[in-house]
PDB file of C-alpha atoms in Angstrom:
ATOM      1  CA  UNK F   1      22.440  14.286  20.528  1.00  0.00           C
ATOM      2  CA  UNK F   2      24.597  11.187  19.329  1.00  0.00           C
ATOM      3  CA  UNK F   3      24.193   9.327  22.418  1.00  0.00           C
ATOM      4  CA  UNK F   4      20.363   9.741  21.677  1.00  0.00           C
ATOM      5  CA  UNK F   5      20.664   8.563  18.446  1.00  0.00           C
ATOM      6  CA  UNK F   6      22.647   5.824  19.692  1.00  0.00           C
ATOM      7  CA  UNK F   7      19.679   4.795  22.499  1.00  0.00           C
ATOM      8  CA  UNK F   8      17.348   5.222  19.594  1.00  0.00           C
ATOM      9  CA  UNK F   9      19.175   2.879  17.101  1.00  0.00           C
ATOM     10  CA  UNK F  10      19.615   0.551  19.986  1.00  0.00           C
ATOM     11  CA  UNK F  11      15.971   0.606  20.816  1.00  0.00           C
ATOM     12  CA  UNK F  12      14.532  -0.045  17.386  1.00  0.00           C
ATOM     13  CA  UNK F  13      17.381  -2.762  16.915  1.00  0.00           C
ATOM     14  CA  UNK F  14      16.204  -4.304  19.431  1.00  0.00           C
ATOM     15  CA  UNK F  15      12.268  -4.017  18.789  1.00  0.00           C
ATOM     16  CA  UNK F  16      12.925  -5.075  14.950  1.00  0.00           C
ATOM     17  CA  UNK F  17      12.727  -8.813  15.820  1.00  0.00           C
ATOM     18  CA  UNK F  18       9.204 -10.238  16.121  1.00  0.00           C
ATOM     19  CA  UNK F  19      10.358 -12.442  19.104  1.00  0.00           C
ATOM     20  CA  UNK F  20      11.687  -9.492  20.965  1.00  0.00           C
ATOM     21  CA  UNK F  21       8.441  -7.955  20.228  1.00  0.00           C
ATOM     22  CA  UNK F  22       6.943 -10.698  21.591  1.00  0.00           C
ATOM     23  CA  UNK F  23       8.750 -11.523  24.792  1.00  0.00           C
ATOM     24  CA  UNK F  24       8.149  -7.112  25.322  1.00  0.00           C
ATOM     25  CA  UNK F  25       4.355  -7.403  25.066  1.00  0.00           C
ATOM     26  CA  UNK F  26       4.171 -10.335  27.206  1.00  0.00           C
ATOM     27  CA  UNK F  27       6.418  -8.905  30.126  1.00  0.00           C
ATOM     28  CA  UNK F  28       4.080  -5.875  29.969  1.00  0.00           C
ATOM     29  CA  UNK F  29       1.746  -8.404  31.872  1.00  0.00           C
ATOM     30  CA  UNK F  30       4.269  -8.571  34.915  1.00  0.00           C
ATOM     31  CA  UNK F  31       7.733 -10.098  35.425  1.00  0.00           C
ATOM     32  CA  UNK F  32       8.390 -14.100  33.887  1.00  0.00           C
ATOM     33  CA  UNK F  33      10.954 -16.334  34.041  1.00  0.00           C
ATOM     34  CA  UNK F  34      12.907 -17.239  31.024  1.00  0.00           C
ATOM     35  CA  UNK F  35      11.594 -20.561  30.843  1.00  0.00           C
ATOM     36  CA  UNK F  36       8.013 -18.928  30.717  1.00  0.00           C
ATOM     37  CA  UNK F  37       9.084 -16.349  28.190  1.00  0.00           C
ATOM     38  CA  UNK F  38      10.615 -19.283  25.796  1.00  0.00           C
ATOM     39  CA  UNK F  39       7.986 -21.666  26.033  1.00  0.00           C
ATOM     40  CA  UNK F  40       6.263 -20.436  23.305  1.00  0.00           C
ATOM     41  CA  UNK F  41       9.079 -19.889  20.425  1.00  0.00           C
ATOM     42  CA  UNK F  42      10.460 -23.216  18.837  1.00  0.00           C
ATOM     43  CA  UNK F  43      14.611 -22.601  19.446  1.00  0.00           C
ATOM     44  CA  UNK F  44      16.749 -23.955  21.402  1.00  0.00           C
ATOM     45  CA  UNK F  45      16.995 -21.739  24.881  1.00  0.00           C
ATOM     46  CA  UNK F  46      20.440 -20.378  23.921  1.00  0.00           C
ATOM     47  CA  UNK F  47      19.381 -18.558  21.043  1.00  0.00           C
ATOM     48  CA  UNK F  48      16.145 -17.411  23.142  1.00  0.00           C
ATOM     49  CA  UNK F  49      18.619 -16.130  25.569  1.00  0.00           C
ATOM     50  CA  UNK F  50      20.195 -14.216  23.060  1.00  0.00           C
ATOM     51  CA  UNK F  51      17.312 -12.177  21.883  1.00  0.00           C
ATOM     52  CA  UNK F  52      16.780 -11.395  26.018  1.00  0.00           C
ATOM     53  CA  UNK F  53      20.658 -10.333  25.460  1.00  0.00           C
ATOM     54  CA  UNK F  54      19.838  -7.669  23.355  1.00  0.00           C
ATOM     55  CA  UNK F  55      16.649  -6.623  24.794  1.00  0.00           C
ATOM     56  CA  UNK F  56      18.857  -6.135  27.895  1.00  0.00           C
ATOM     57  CA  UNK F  57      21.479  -4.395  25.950  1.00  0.00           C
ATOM     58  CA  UNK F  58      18.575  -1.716  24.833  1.00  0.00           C
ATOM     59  CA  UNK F  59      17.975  -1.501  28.871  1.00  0.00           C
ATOM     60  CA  UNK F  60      14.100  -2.721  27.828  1.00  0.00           C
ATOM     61  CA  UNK F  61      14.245  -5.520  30.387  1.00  0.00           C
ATOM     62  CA  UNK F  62      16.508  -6.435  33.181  1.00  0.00           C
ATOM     63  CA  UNK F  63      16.963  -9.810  34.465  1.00  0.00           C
ATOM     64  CA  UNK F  64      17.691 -10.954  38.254  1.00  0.00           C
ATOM     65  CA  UNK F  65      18.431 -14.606  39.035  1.00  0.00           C
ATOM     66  CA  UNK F  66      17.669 -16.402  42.058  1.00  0.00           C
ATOM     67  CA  UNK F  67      18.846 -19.342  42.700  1.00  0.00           C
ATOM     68  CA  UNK F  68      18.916 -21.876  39.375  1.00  0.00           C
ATOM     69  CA  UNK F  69      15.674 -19.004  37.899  1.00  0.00           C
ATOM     70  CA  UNK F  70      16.220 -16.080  35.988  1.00  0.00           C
ATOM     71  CA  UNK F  71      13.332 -13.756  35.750  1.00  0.00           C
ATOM     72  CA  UNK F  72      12.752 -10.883  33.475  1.00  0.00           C
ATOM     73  CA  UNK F  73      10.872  -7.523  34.276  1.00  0.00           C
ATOM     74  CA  UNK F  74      10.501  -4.905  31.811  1.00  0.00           C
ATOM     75  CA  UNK F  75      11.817  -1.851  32.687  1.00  0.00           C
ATOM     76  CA  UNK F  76       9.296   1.584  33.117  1.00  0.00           C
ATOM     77  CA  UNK F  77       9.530   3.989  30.849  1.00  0.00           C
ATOM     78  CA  UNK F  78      11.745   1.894  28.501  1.00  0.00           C
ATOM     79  CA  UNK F  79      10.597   2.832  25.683  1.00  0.00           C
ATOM     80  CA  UNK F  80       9.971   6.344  26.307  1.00  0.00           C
ATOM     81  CA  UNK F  81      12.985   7.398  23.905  1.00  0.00           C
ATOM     82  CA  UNK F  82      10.933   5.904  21.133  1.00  0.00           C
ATOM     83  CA  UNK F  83       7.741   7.125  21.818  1.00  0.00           C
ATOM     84  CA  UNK F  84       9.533  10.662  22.144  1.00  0.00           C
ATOM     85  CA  UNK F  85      11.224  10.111  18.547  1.00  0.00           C
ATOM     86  CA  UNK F  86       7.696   9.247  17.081  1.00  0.00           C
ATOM     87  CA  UNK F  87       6.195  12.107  18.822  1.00  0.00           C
ATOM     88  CA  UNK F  88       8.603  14.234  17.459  1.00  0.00           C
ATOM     89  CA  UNK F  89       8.405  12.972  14.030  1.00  0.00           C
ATOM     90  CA  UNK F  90       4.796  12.597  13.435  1.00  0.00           C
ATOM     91  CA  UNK F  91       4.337  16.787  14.446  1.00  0.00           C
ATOM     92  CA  UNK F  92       6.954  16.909  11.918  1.00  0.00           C
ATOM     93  CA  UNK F  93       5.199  15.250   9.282  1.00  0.00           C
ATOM     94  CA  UNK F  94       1.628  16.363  10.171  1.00  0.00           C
ATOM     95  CA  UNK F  95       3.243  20.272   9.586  1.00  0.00           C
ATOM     96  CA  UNK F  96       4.385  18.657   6.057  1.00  0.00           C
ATOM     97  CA  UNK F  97       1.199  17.325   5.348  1.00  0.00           C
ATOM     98  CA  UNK F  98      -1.276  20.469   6.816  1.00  0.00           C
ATOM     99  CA  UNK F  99       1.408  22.785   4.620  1.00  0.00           C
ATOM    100  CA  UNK F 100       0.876  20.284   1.301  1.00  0.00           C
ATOM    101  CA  UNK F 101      -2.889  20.321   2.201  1.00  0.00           C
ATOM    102  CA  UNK F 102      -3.116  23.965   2.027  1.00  0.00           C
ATOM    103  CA  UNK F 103      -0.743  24.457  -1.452  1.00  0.00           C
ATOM    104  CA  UNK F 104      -3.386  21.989  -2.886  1.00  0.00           C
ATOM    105  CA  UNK F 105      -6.398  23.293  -1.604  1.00  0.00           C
ATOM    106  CA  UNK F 106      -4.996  26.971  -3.062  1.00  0.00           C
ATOM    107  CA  UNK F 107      -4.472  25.025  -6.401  1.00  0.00           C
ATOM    108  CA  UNK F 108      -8.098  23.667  -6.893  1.00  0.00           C
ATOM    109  CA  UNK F 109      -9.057  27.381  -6.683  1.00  0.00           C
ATOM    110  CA  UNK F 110      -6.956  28.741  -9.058  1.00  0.00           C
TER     111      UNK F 110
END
């Protein structure tokens, strides 16, 4: 259970930065190098390599170079631990909610 937690906290860490977010939803379109991926964000390519660092770290995207060109592919099923978590949470809080529901329902005809 702590290493989940750990891939979890690592995962939303890593999805908490809107140019992570960004260079994720574009790699869902197929693999790009990271000269395609930076294009669009105004920073200077070190600190864009950084945020492919951590996105890396969170095993959401691996990089393979060839030659002088890195390109990034996002891995399958990377974000499966998350969309487990919310999964698990939103039964949770739909129980909460149908039990709440009910107690206020049973209230109005009292």
């Amino acid at each position: 259970m702590p290493n989940y937690q750990s891939q979890i906290d690592t995962l939303f860490h890593a999805l908490a930065d809107p140019t992570r977010r960004a260079v994720v939803e574009r790699l869902a379109g197929g693999p790009a190098t990271v000269g395609e991926l930076a294009k669009p964000f105004e920073m200077a390519l070190p600190s864009f390599m950084q945020h492919l660092r951590v996105l890396e770290d969170g095993a959401i995207i691996t990089t393979e170079k060839t030659g002088r060109v890195r390109t990034c592919h996002l891995r399958r099923n990377a974000l499966e631990a998350v969309e487990t978590w919310l999964r698990d949470r939103r039964s949770v809080w739909e129980t909460r909610l149908d039990a709440l529901e009910n107690y206020l329902d049973n209230e109005q005809q009292n």
